Amino acid sequence: MEHVKNRWLIAASAVGIHISIGSVYAWSVYTKPLMNQFQWGLKEVSFTFSIAILFLGLSAAFLGHFVEKHGPRKSGTLAACFFGVGTVGAGLAVNLGSLPLLYLCYGVLGGIGLGVGYITPVSTLVKWFPDRRGLATGLAIMGFGFASLIFSPIEAKLISTVGIANTFFILGIIFFILMFSSARYLAPPPQGWLPEGFKQKVESGEKKLAVDLSELTANEAVKTRRFYLLWLMLFINVTCGIAILAVASPMAQEIARMTPATAAAMVGLMGLFNGMGRIGWASFSDYIGRPNTYTAFFAIQLVAFFILPSISNALFFQLLIFLIMTCYGGGFASIPAYIGDLFGKKQLGAIHGYILTAWAAAGLAGPIFASWVRETVNSYSLIMYIFAGMFVVALAISLLIRLDIARLRAKLEARAQA
């Protein structure tokens, strides 16, 4: 009899990979120490992070087929090698004082590890959790969101005690071991497997096994309208969320008259709500459905962005920012389950990789756009109103995609009755 792995340990392995690669969100901890040690400018140091996010999106898109063909164990091992070597290489770049080598190691190699590692566990998790698809993907992607809270203080402590280069060396080895060991446990479930308890309920007719609306390959998926509607929804959600992350502190000081220290504390808490939104919204989507979840994201943020410029009360301002952050994180965590609903599990990882190019594009567009508007009109208020307008478009798209879903459901029902 075939030994069946524990699906919660599969989920823990996915979290192990995502917590490691999510440390990229703590990059700002290195910024000032690198600037002080080498007299590099802020833009030069920050560009390392931008390269990493760009290669995250590119590698997720181009290596999605590798993940599907070779499985999560091999692709997880590949991610461990790239991210581990990239982080250790960043330490070598610091020892040599070479900015181009830092770009190559942490930006390019580390970025490839980020992209492959991000999509590796997703399609496997969806197969292990047919009863709670949103919860499963939310758990892993929550790890990515919470990583900066875990690693920021660790990195700061290591930099002050052993130096920047040794911090990269130590963490590179830790990330490699954690990701490599997590990848060794990852595997898809046996064909036709269902979790105990849920299986009995399905057999007795008490529960219905969710039927995906189609079973498409990645190349077939990109030829459909619903793929581009999903891409646009993620792009708008991420563009506005990343822009808020980039300007949160100065905006809070300008609009709500918060002190620099209070604004900095708010930025720290934003990471917590980002992570909580990932697990909370993704789990909730199992009950209300992915279409309703995304419509809720956009309706909430449309109102929040519209009223944000007029909020001078610091507490209310922060509550709105935290609410926006839950929607930002929830958008990332719910998208793999939505892809599964619309395109099936056949090549979910590869389709997810293609969709994540929206993240790479938004990562470049959001902060640049927010900074440009701020410098042009000398106000954050206009940015918020423009984002509110973008969420009107996103809300319309979230309703438009339901027409495609209704059409697919009608086809499925017609086929079942034939």
PDB file of C-alpha atoms in Angstrom, residues 113-397:
ATOM      1  CA  GLY A 113      15.169  31.627  -6.973  1.00  0.00           C
ATOM      2  CA  LEU A 114      12.333  33.890  -5.806  1.00  0.00           C
ATOM      3  CA  GLY A 115      10.189  33.268  -8.879  1.00  0.00           C
ATOM      4  CA  VAL A 116      10.659  29.484  -9.035  1.00  0.00           C
ATOM      5  CA  GLY A 117      10.263  29.163  -5.252  1.00  0.00           C
ATOM      6  CA  TYR A 118       7.095  31.254  -5.243  1.00  0.00           C
ATOM      7  CA  ILE A 119       5.172  29.080  -7.724  1.00  0.00           C
ATOM      8  CA  THR A 120       6.704  25.683  -6.786  1.00  0.00           C
ATOM      9  CA  PRO A 121       4.349  24.640  -3.928  1.00  0.00           C
ATOM     10  CA  VAL A 122       1.126  26.196  -5.250  1.00  0.00           C
ATOM     11  CA  SER A 123      -0.255  23.587  -7.680  1.00  0.00           C
ATOM     12  CA  THR A 124       0.804  20.806  -5.267  1.00  0.00           C
ATOM     13  CA  LEU A 125      -1.041  22.449  -2.358  1.00  0.00           C
ATOM     14  CA  VAL A 126      -4.220  22.861  -4.418  1.00  0.00           C
ATOM     15  CA  LYS A 127      -4.206  19.100  -5.114  1.00  0.00           C
ATOM     16  CA  TRP A 128      -3.715  18.255  -1.416  1.00  0.00           C
ATOM     17  CA  PHE A 129      -6.534  20.576  -0.287  1.00  0.00           C
ATOM     18  CA  PRO A 130      -9.526  20.014  -2.612  1.00  0.00           C
ATOM     19  CA  ASP A 131     -11.798  20.859   0.329  1.00  0.00           C
ATOM     20  CA  ARG A 132      -9.993  24.102   1.329  1.00  0.00           C
ATOM     21  CA  ARG A 133      -8.155  25.387  -1.714  1.00  0.00           C
ATOM     22  CA  GLY A 134      -8.044  29.036  -0.568  1.00  0.00           C
ATOM     23  CA  LEU A 135      -6.786  28.163   2.926  1.00  0.00           C
ATOM     24  CA  ALA A 136      -3.958  26.040   1.502  1.00  0.00           C
ATOM     25  CA  THR A 137      -2.569  28.642  -0.885  1.00  0.00           C
ATOM     26  CA  GLY A 138      -3.203  31.360   1.715  1.00  0.00           C
ATOM     27  CA  LEU A 139      -1.019  29.509   4.247  1.00  0.00           C
ATOM     28  CA  ALA A 140       2.002  29.375   1.957  1.00  0.00           C
ATOM     29  CA  ILE A 141       1.684  32.896   0.601  1.00  0.00           C
ATOM     30  CA  MET A 142       1.091  34.175   4.147  1.00  0.00           C
ATOM     31  CA  GLY A 143       4.623  32.943   4.868  1.00  0.00           C
ATOM     32  CA  PHE A 144       5.941  35.249   2.149  1.00  0.00           C
ATOM     33  CA  GLY A 145       4.039  38.193   3.644  1.00  0.00           C
ATOM     34  CA  PHE A 146       5.168  37.566   7.233  1.00  0.00           C
ATOM     35  CA  ALA A 147       8.833  36.905   6.369  1.00  0.00           C
ATOM     36  CA  SER A 148       9.900  40.555   6.666  1.00  0.00           C
ATOM     37  CA  LEU A 149       8.547  40.683  10.246  1.00  0.00           C
ATOM     38  CA  ILE A 150      10.679  37.652  11.122  1.00  0.00           C
ATOM     39  CA  PHE A 151      13.886  38.487   9.253  1.00  0.00           C
ATOM     40  CA  SER A 152      14.102  42.283   9.642  1.00  0.00           C
ATOM     41  CA  PRO A 153      15.179  42.145  13.330  1.00  0.00           C
ATOM     42  CA  ILE A 154      17.417  39.092  12.705  1.00  0.00           C
ATOM     43  CA  GLU A 155      19.207  40.837   9.831  1.00  0.00           C
ATOM     44  CA  ALA A 156      19.576  44.090  11.793  1.00  0.00           C
ATOM     45  CA  LYS A 157      21.109  42.184  14.745  1.00  0.00           C
ATOM     46  CA  LEU A 158      23.480  40.184  12.528  1.00  0.00           C
ATOM     47  CA  ILE A 159      24.646  43.280  10.596  1.00  0.00           C
ATOM     48  CA  SER A 160      25.505  45.067  13.855  1.00  0.00           C
ATOM     49  CA  THR A 161      27.391  42.058  15.269  1.00  0.00           C
ATOM     50  CA  VAL A 162      29.073  40.219  12.344  1.00  0.00           C
ATOM     51  CA  GLY A 163      28.876  42.745   9.470  1.00  0.00           C
ATOM     52  CA  ILE A 164      26.946  42.898   6.191  1.00  0.00           C
ATOM     53  CA  ALA A 165      28.920  40.282   4.235  1.00  0.00           C
ATOM     54  CA  ASN A 166      28.772  37.658   7.005  1.00  0.00           C
ATOM     55  CA  THR A 167      25.026  38.320   7.406  1.00  0.00           C
ATOM     56  CA  PHE A 168      24.556  37.374   3.741  1.00  0.00           C
ATOM     57  CA  PHE A 169      26.772  34.287   4.163  1.00  0.00           C
ATOM     58  CA  ILE A 170      24.930  33.052   7.276  1.00  0.00           C
ATOM     59  CA  LEU A 171      21.423  33.692   5.912  1.00  0.00           C
ATOM     60  CA  GLY A 172      22.285  32.267   2.479  1.00  0.00           C
ATOM     61  CA  ILE A 173      23.257  28.952   4.095  1.00  0.00           C
ATOM     62  CA  ILE A 174      20.162  28.974   6.368  1.00  0.00           C
ATOM     63  CA  PHE A 175      17.830  29.730   3.421  1.00  0.00           C
ATOM     64  CA  PHE A 176      19.400  26.965   1.325  1.00  0.00           C
ATOM     65  CA  ILE A 177      19.032  24.345   4.092  1.00  0.00           C
ATOM     66  CA  LEU A 178      15.430  25.366   4.887  1.00  0.00           C
ATOM     67  CA  MET A 179      14.343  25.478   1.226  1.00  0.00           C
ATOM     68  CA  PHE A 180      16.209  22.296   0.239  1.00  0.00           C
ATOM     69  CA  SER A 181      14.786  20.264   3.152  1.00  0.00           C
ATOM     70  CA  SER A 182      11.274  21.651   2.517  1.00  0.00           C
ATOM     71  CA  ALA A 183      11.509  20.718  -1.181  1.00  0.00           C
ATOM     72  CA  ARG A 184      12.457  17.117  -0.308  1.00  0.00           C
ATOM     73  CA  TYR A 185       9.026  16.561   1.307  1.00  0.00           C
ATOM     74  CA  LEU A 186       6.952  18.203  -1.431  1.00  0.00           C
ATOM     75  CA  ALA A 187       5.086  15.764  -3.701  1.00  0.00           C
ATOM     76  CA  PRO A 188       1.643  15.603  -5.323  1.00  0.00           C
ATOM     77  CA  PRO A 189      -0.970  13.285  -3.753  1.00  0.00           C
ATOM     78  CA  PRO A 190      -1.762   9.866  -5.290  1.00  0.00           C
ATOM     79  CA  GLN A 191      -4.181   9.924  -8.240  1.00  0.00           C
ATOM     80  CA  GLY A 192      -7.791  10.320  -7.069  1.00  0.00           C
ATOM     81  CA  TRP A 193      -6.782  10.948  -3.416  1.00  0.00           C
ATOM     82  CA  LEU A 194      -9.197  12.775  -1.123  1.00  0.00           C
ATOM     83  CA  PRO A 195      -8.644  13.691   2.557  1.00  0.00           C
ATOM     84  CA  GLU A 196     -10.237  11.432   5.170  1.00  0.00           C
ATOM     85  CA  GLY A 197     -13.573  12.722   6.416  1.00  0.00           C
ATOM     86  CA  PHE A 198     -14.062  14.785   3.269  1.00  0.00           C
ATOM     87  CA  LYS A 199     -13.917  11.585   1.193  1.00  0.00           C
ATOM     88  CA  GLN A 200     -16.732  10.006   3.253  1.00  0.00           C
ATOM     89  CA  LYS A 201     -18.849  13.141   2.935  1.00  0.00           C
ATOM     90  CA  VAL A 202     -18.373  13.152  -0.853  1.00  0.00           C
ATOM     91  CA  GLU A 203     -19.274   9.438  -1.089  1.00  0.00           C
ATOM     92  CA  SER A 204     -22.389   9.919   1.052  1.00  0.00           C
ATOM     93  CA  GLY A 205     -23.479  12.918  -1.018  1.00  0.00           C
ATOM     94  CA  GLU A 206     -23.229  15.261   1.985  1.00  0.00           C
ATOM     95  CA  LYS A 207     -20.509  17.280   0.210  1.00  0.00           C
ATOM     96  CA  LYS A 208     -19.971  17.927  -3.476  1.00  0.00           C
ATOM     97  CA  LEU A 209     -16.495  17.802  -4.940  1.00  0.00           C
ATOM     98  CA  ALA A 210     -15.846  21.193  -6.546  1.00  0.00           C
ATOM     99  CA  VAL A 211     -15.578  20.888 -10.320  1.00  0.00           C
ATOM    100  CA  ASP A 212     -13.136  23.219 -12.062  1.00  0.00           C
ATOM    101  CA  LEU A 213     -14.728  25.192 -14.884  1.00  0.00           C
ATOM    102  CA  SER A 214     -12.134  23.979 -17.400  1.00  0.00           C
ATOM    103  CA  GLU A 215      -8.899  21.982 -17.642  1.00  0.00           C
ATOM    104  CA  LEU A 216      -6.491  24.010 -19.766  1.00  0.00           C
ATOM    105  CA  THR A 217      -2.748  24.030 -20.366  1.00  0.00           C
ATOM    106  CA  ALA A 218      -0.888  27.310 -19.796  1.00  0.00           C
ATOM    107  CA  ASN A 219      -0.646  27.958 -23.539  1.00  0.00           C
ATOM    108  CA  GLU A 220      -4.401  27.401 -23.908  1.00  0.00           C
ATOM    109  CA  ALA A 221      -5.173  29.618 -20.892  1.00  0.00           C
ATOM    110  CA  VAL A 222      -3.368  32.662 -22.334  1.00  0.00           C
ATOM    111  CA  LYS A 223      -5.672  32.534 -25.373  1.00  0.00           C
ATOM    112  CA  THR A 224      -8.771  33.150 -23.225  1.00  0.00           C
ATOM    113  CA  ARG A 225     -10.286  36.494 -22.237  1.00  0.00           C
ATOM    114  CA  ARG A 226     -10.613  35.506 -18.581  1.00  0.00           C
ATOM    115  CA  PHE A 227      -6.810  35.106 -18.293  1.00  0.00           C
ATOM    116  CA  TYR A 228      -6.307  38.800 -19.186  1.00  0.00           C
ATOM    117  CA  LEU A 229      -9.165  39.915 -16.940  1.00  0.00           C
ATOM    118  CA  LEU A 230      -7.504  38.062 -14.045  1.00  0.00           C
ATOM    119  CA  TRP A 231      -4.110  39.611 -14.978  1.00  0.00           C
ATOM    120  CA  LEU A 232      -5.577  43.132 -14.983  1.00  0.00           C
ATOM    121  CA  MET A 233      -7.295  42.616 -11.598  1.00  0.00           C
ATOM    122  CA  LEU A 234      -4.019  41.521 -10.015  1.00  0.00           C
ATOM    123  CA  PHE A 235      -2.070  44.322 -11.744  1.00  0.00           C
ATOM    124  CA  ILE A 236      -4.389  47.065 -10.426  1.00  0.00           C
ATOM    125  CA  ASN A 237      -4.501  45.578  -6.912  1.00  0.00           C
ATOM    126  CA  VAL A 238      -0.704  45.249  -6.718  1.00  0.00           C
ATOM    127  CA  THR A 239       0.094  48.613  -8.373  1.00  0.00           C
ATOM    128  CA  CYS A 240      -1.967  50.518  -5.798  1.00  0.00           C
ATOM    129  CA  GLY A 241      -0.804  48.370  -2.865  1.00  0.00           C
ATOM    130  CA  ILE A 242       2.907  48.619  -3.701  1.00  0.00           C
ATOM    131  CA  ALA A 243       2.578  52.384  -4.248  1.00  0.00           C
ATOM    132  CA  ILE A 244       1.032  52.718  -0.764  1.00  0.00           C
ATOM    133  CA  LEU A 245       3.915  50.662   0.686  1.00  0.00           C
ATOM    134  CA  ALA A 246       6.399  52.983  -1.035  1.00  0.00           C
ATOM    135  CA  VAL A 247       4.891  56.277   0.200  1.00  0.00           C
ATOM    136  CA  ALA A 248       3.057  55.270   3.409  1.00  0.00           C
ATOM    137  CA  SER A 249       5.316  57.063   5.887  1.00  0.00           C
ATOM    138  CA  PRO A 250       5.589  60.509   4.183  1.00  0.00           C
ATOM    139  CA  MET A 251       1.889  60.371   3.206  1.00  0.00           C
ATOM    140  CA  ALA A 252       0.834  59.682   6.826  1.00  0.00           C
ATOM    141  CA  GLN A 253       2.929  62.640   7.975  1.00  0.00           C
ATOM    142  CA  GLU A 254       1.444  64.937   5.316  1.00  0.00           C
ATOM    143  CA  ILE A 255      -2.262  63.948   5.449  1.00  0.00           C
ATOM    144  CA  ALA A 256      -2.777  62.765   9.056  1.00  0.00           C
ATOM    145  CA  ARG A 257      -0.006  64.925  10.593  1.00  0.00           C
ATOM    146  CA  MET A 258       1.617  61.855  12.163  1.00  0.00           C
ATOM    147  CA  THR A 259       5.116  62.104  13.622  1.00  0.00           C
ATOM    148  CA  PRO A 260       7.975  60.303  11.790  1.00  0.00           C
ATOM    149  CA  ALA A 261       8.215  57.770  14.671  1.00  0.00           C
ATOM    150  CA  THR A 262       4.456  56.997  14.629  1.00  0.00           C
ATOM    151  CA  ALA A 263       4.487  56.737  10.834  1.00  0.00           C
ATOM    152  CA  ALA A 264       7.427  54.296  11.023  1.00  0.00           C
ATOM    153  CA  ALA A 265       5.518  52.163  13.553  1.00  0.00           C
ATOM    154  CA  MET A 266       2.523  52.150  11.183  1.00  0.00           C
ATOM    155  CA  VAL A 267       4.742  50.914   8.324  1.00  0.00           C
ATOM    156  CA  GLY A 268       5.923  48.031  10.534  1.00  0.00           C
ATOM    157  CA  LEU A 269       2.330  47.065  11.332  1.00  0.00           C
ATOM    158  CA  MET A 270       1.425  47.187   7.635  1.00  0.00           C
ATOM    159  CA  GLY A 271       3.505  44.024   7.149  1.00  0.00           C
ATOM    160  CA  LEU A 272       1.445  42.279   9.829  1.00  0.00           C
ATOM    161  CA  PHE A 273      -1.865  43.170   8.155  1.00  0.00           C
ATOM    162  CA  ASN A 274      -0.447  42.233   4.751  1.00  0.00           C
ATOM    163  CA  GLY A 275       0.290  38.739   6.122  1.00  0.00           C
ATOM    164  CA  MET A 276      -3.020  38.439   8.003  1.00  0.00           C
ATOM    165  CA  GLY A 277      -4.916  39.434   4.860  1.00  0.00           C
ATOM    166  CA  ARG A 278      -3.266  36.609   2.948  1.00  0.00           C
ATOM    167  CA  ILE A 279      -4.506  33.829   5.221  1.00  0.00           C
ATOM    168  CA  GLY A 280      -7.762  35.577   6.238  1.00  0.00           C
ATOM    169  CA  TRP A 281      -9.126  36.531   2.813  1.00  0.00           C
ATOM    170  CA  ALA A 282      -7.896  33.329   1.116  1.00  0.00           C
ATOM    171  CA  SER A 283      -9.651  31.176   3.754  1.00  0.00           C
ATOM    172  CA  PHE A 284     -12.803  33.323   3.529  1.00  0.00           C
ATOM    173  CA  SER A 285     -12.803  32.857  -0.263  1.00  0.00           C
ATOM    174  CA  ASP A 286     -13.488  29.133   0.278  1.00  0.00           C
ATOM    175  CA  TYR A 287     -16.876  30.117   1.719  1.00  0.00           C
ATOM    176  CA  ILE A 288     -17.959  33.106  -0.384  1.00  0.00           C
ATOM    177  CA  GLY A 289     -16.224  32.129  -3.637  1.00  0.00           C
ATOM    178  CA  ARG A 290     -13.337  33.800  -5.455  1.00  0.00           C
ATOM    179  CA  PRO A 291     -15.504  36.107  -7.665  1.00  0.00           C
ATOM    180  CA  ASN A 292     -17.202  37.600  -4.570  1.00  0.00           C
ATOM    181  CA  THR A 293     -13.837  37.928  -2.801  1.00  0.00           C
ATOM    182  CA  TYR A 294     -12.294  40.025  -5.569  1.00  0.00           C
ATOM    183  CA  THR A 295     -15.409  42.165  -5.938  1.00  0.00           C
ATOM    184  CA  ALA A 296     -15.182  42.805  -2.167  1.00  0.00           C
ATOM    185  CA  PHE A 297     -11.456  43.750  -2.474  1.00  0.00           C
ATOM    186  CA  PHE A 298     -12.176  46.382  -5.100  1.00  0.00           C
ATOM    187  CA  ALA A 299     -15.338  47.792  -3.522  1.00  0.00           C
ATOM    188  CA  ILE A 300     -13.563  48.207  -0.158  1.00  0.00           C
ATOM    189  CA  GLN A 301     -10.471  49.826  -1.679  1.00  0.00           C
ATOM    190  CA  LEU A 302     -12.471  52.101  -3.979  1.00  0.00           C
ATOM    191  CA  VAL A 303     -14.133  53.651  -0.907  1.00  0.00           C
ATOM    192  CA  ALA A 304     -10.933  53.595   1.203  1.00  0.00           C
ATOM    193  CA  PHE A 305      -8.761  55.358  -1.400  1.00  0.00           C
ATOM    194  CA  PHE A 306     -11.480  57.909  -2.137  1.00  0.00           C
ATOM    195  CA  ILE A 307     -11.888  59.011   1.505  1.00  0.00           C
ATOM    196  CA  LEU A 308      -8.224  58.608   2.579  1.00  0.00           C
ATOM    197  CA  PRO A 309      -7.087  62.158   1.551  1.00  0.00           C
ATOM    198  CA  SER A 310      -9.794  63.739   3.734  1.00  0.00           C
ATOM    199  CA  ILE A 311      -8.900  61.761   6.897  1.00  0.00           C
ATOM    200  CA  SER A 312      -6.935  63.886   9.350  1.00  0.00           C
ATOM    201  CA  ASN A 313      -7.557  61.598  12.345  1.00  0.00           C
ATOM    202  CA  ALA A 314      -4.382  59.485  12.728  1.00  0.00           C
ATOM    203  CA  LEU A 315      -6.167  56.398  14.151  1.00  0.00           C
ATOM    204  CA  PHE A 316      -8.821  56.290  11.414  1.00  0.00           C
ATOM    205  CA  PHE A 317      -6.139  56.943   8.771  1.00  0.00           C
ATOM    206  CA  GLN A 318      -4.132  53.941  10.012  1.00  0.00           C
ATOM    207  CA  LEU A 319      -7.207  51.684  10.135  1.00  0.00           C
ATOM    208  CA  LEU A 320      -7.916  52.474   6.474  1.00  0.00           C
ATOM    209  CA  ILE A 321      -4.294  51.796   5.509  1.00  0.00           C
ATOM    210  CA  PHE A 322      -4.370  48.453   7.379  1.00  0.00           C
ATOM    211  CA  LEU A 323      -7.641  47.503   5.651  1.00  0.00           C
ATOM    212  CA  ILE A 324      -6.060  48.287   2.255  1.00  0.00           C
ATOM    213  CA  MET A 325      -3.074  46.116   3.215  1.00  0.00           C
ATOM    214  CA  THR A 326      -5.309  43.104   3.988  1.00  0.00           C
ATOM    215  CA  CYS A 327      -6.824  43.434   0.491  1.00  0.00           C
ATOM    216  CA  TYR A 328      -3.354  43.783  -1.041  1.00  0.00           C
ATOM    217  CA  GLY A 329      -2.129  40.587   0.648  1.00  0.00           C
ATOM    218  CA  GLY A 330      -5.428  38.788   0.057  1.00  0.00           C
ATOM    219  CA  GLY A 331      -5.183  39.478  -3.682  1.00  0.00           C
ATOM    220  CA  PHE A 332      -1.880  37.554  -3.867  1.00  0.00           C
ATOM    221  CA  ALA A 333      -3.101  34.651  -1.748  1.00  0.00           C
ATOM    222  CA  SER A 334      -6.461  34.144  -3.457  1.00  0.00           C
ATOM    223  CA  ILE A 335      -5.190  34.276  -7.056  1.00  0.00           C
ATOM    224  CA  PRO A 336      -3.835  30.663  -7.230  1.00  0.00           C
ATOM    225  CA  ALA A 337      -7.191  29.264  -6.052  1.00  0.00           C
ATOM    226  CA  TYR A 338      -9.013  31.501  -8.582  1.00  0.00           C
ATOM    227  CA  ILE A 339      -6.696  30.187 -11.343  1.00  0.00           C
ATOM    228  CA  GLY A 340      -7.564  26.628 -10.275  1.00  0.00           C
ATOM    229  CA  ASP A 341     -11.292  27.414 -10.390  1.00  0.00           C
ATOM    230  CA  LEU A 342     -11.092  28.923 -13.893  1.00  0.00           C
ATOM    231  CA  PHE A 343      -8.392  26.833 -15.600  1.00  0.00           C
ATOM    232  CA  GLY A 344      -8.093  23.625 -13.563  1.00  0.00           C
ATOM    233  CA  LYS A 345      -5.070  21.944 -11.963  1.00  0.00           C
ATOM    234  CA  LYS A 346      -3.439  20.574 -15.134  1.00  0.00           C
ATOM    235  CA  GLN A 347      -0.800  23.342 -15.375  1.00  0.00           C
ATOM    236  CA  LEU A 348      -1.744  25.617 -12.486  1.00  0.00           C
ATOM    237  CA  GLY A 349       1.887  26.441 -11.635  1.00  0.00           C
ATOM    238  CA  ALA A 350       2.708  27.554 -15.177  1.00  0.00           C
ATOM    239  CA  ILE A 351      -0.477  29.662 -15.456  1.00  0.00           C
ATOM    240  CA  HIS A 352       0.291  31.190 -12.039  1.00  0.00           C
ATOM    241  CA  GLY A 353       3.758  32.057 -13.356  1.00  0.00           C
ATOM    242  CA  TYR A 354       2.268  33.878 -16.353  1.00  0.00           C
ATOM    243  CA  ILE A 355      -0.199  35.762 -14.134  1.00  0.00           C
ATOM    244  CA  LEU A 356       2.640  36.866 -11.818  1.00  0.00           C
ATOM    245  CA  THR A 357       4.094  39.017 -14.618  1.00  0.00           C
ATOM    246  CA  ALA A 358       1.387  41.438 -13.406  1.00  0.00           C
ATOM    247  CA  TRP A 359       3.331  41.642 -10.117  1.00  0.00           C
ATOM    248  CA  ALA A 360       6.624  42.372 -11.901  1.00  0.00           C
ATOM    249  CA  ALA A 361       4.956  45.092 -13.999  1.00  0.00           C
ATOM    250  CA  ALA A 362       3.162  46.589 -10.978  1.00  0.00           C
ATOM    251  CA  GLY A 363       6.352  46.495  -8.879  1.00  0.00           C
ATOM    252  CA  LEU A 364       7.961  48.848 -11.393  1.00  0.00           C
ATOM    253  CA  ALA A 365       4.881  50.965 -12.218  1.00  0.00           C
ATOM    254  CA  GLY A 366       3.397  51.581  -8.736  1.00  0.00           C
ATOM    255  CA  PRO A 367       6.239  53.330  -6.849  1.00  0.00           C
ATOM    256  CA  ILE A 368       7.444  55.235  -9.966  1.00  0.00           C
ATOM    257  CA  PHE A 369       3.921  56.505 -10.698  1.00  0.00           C
ATOM    258  CA  ALA A 370       3.274  57.534  -7.066  1.00  0.00           C
ATOM    259  CA  SER A 371       6.593  59.405  -6.842  1.00  0.00           C
ATOM    260  CA  TRP A 372       6.048  61.140 -10.216  1.00  0.00           C
ATOM    261  CA  VAL A 373       2.538  62.391  -9.284  1.00  0.00           C
ATOM    262  CA  ARG A 374       3.789  63.555  -5.870  1.00  0.00           C
ATOM    263  CA  GLU A 375       6.662  65.531  -7.400  1.00  0.00           C
ATOM    264  CA  THR A 376       4.461  66.947 -10.195  1.00  0.00           C
ATOM    265  CA  VAL A 377       1.480  68.204  -8.149  1.00  0.00           C
ATOM    266  CA  ASN A 378       3.129  68.250  -4.704  1.00  0.00           C
ATOM    267  CA  SER A 379       0.245  66.301  -3.142  1.00  0.00           C
ATOM    268  CA  TYR A 380      -0.611  62.717  -2.247  1.00  0.00           C
ATOM    269  CA  SER A 381      -4.359  63.391  -2.499  1.00  0.00           C
ATOM    270  CA  LEU A 382      -4.434  63.220  -6.308  1.00  0.00           C
ATOM    271  CA  ILE A 383      -2.656  59.827  -6.218  1.00  0.00           C
ATOM    272  CA  MET A 384      -5.376  58.453  -3.932  1.00  0.00           C
ATOM    273  CA  TYR A 385      -8.157  59.721  -6.224  1.00  0.00           C
ATOM    274  CA  ILE A 386      -6.430  58.217  -9.287  1.00  0.00           C
ATOM    275  CA  PHE A 387      -6.161  54.874  -7.472  1.00  0.00           C
ATOM    276  CA  ALA A 388      -9.850  55.082  -6.512  1.00  0.00           C
ATOM    277  CA  GLY A 389     -10.568  55.510 -10.241  1.00  0.00           C
ATOM    278  CA  MET A 390      -8.419  52.457 -11.032  1.00  0.00           C
ATOM    279  CA  PHE A 391     -10.482  50.436  -8.565  1.00  0.00           C
ATOM    280  CA  VAL A 392     -13.656  51.460 -10.402  1.00  0.00           C
ATOM    281  CA  VAL A 393     -12.103  49.737 -13.452  1.00  0.00           C
ATOM    282  CA  ALA A 394     -11.043  46.711 -11.348  1.00  0.00           C
ATOM    283  CA  LEU A 395     -14.555  46.433  -9.872  1.00  0.00           C
ATOM    284  CA  ALA A 396     -16.053  46.477 -13.381  1.00  0.00           C
ATOM    285  CA  ILE A 397     -13.594  43.733 -14.470  1.00  0.00           C
TER     286      ILE A 397
END
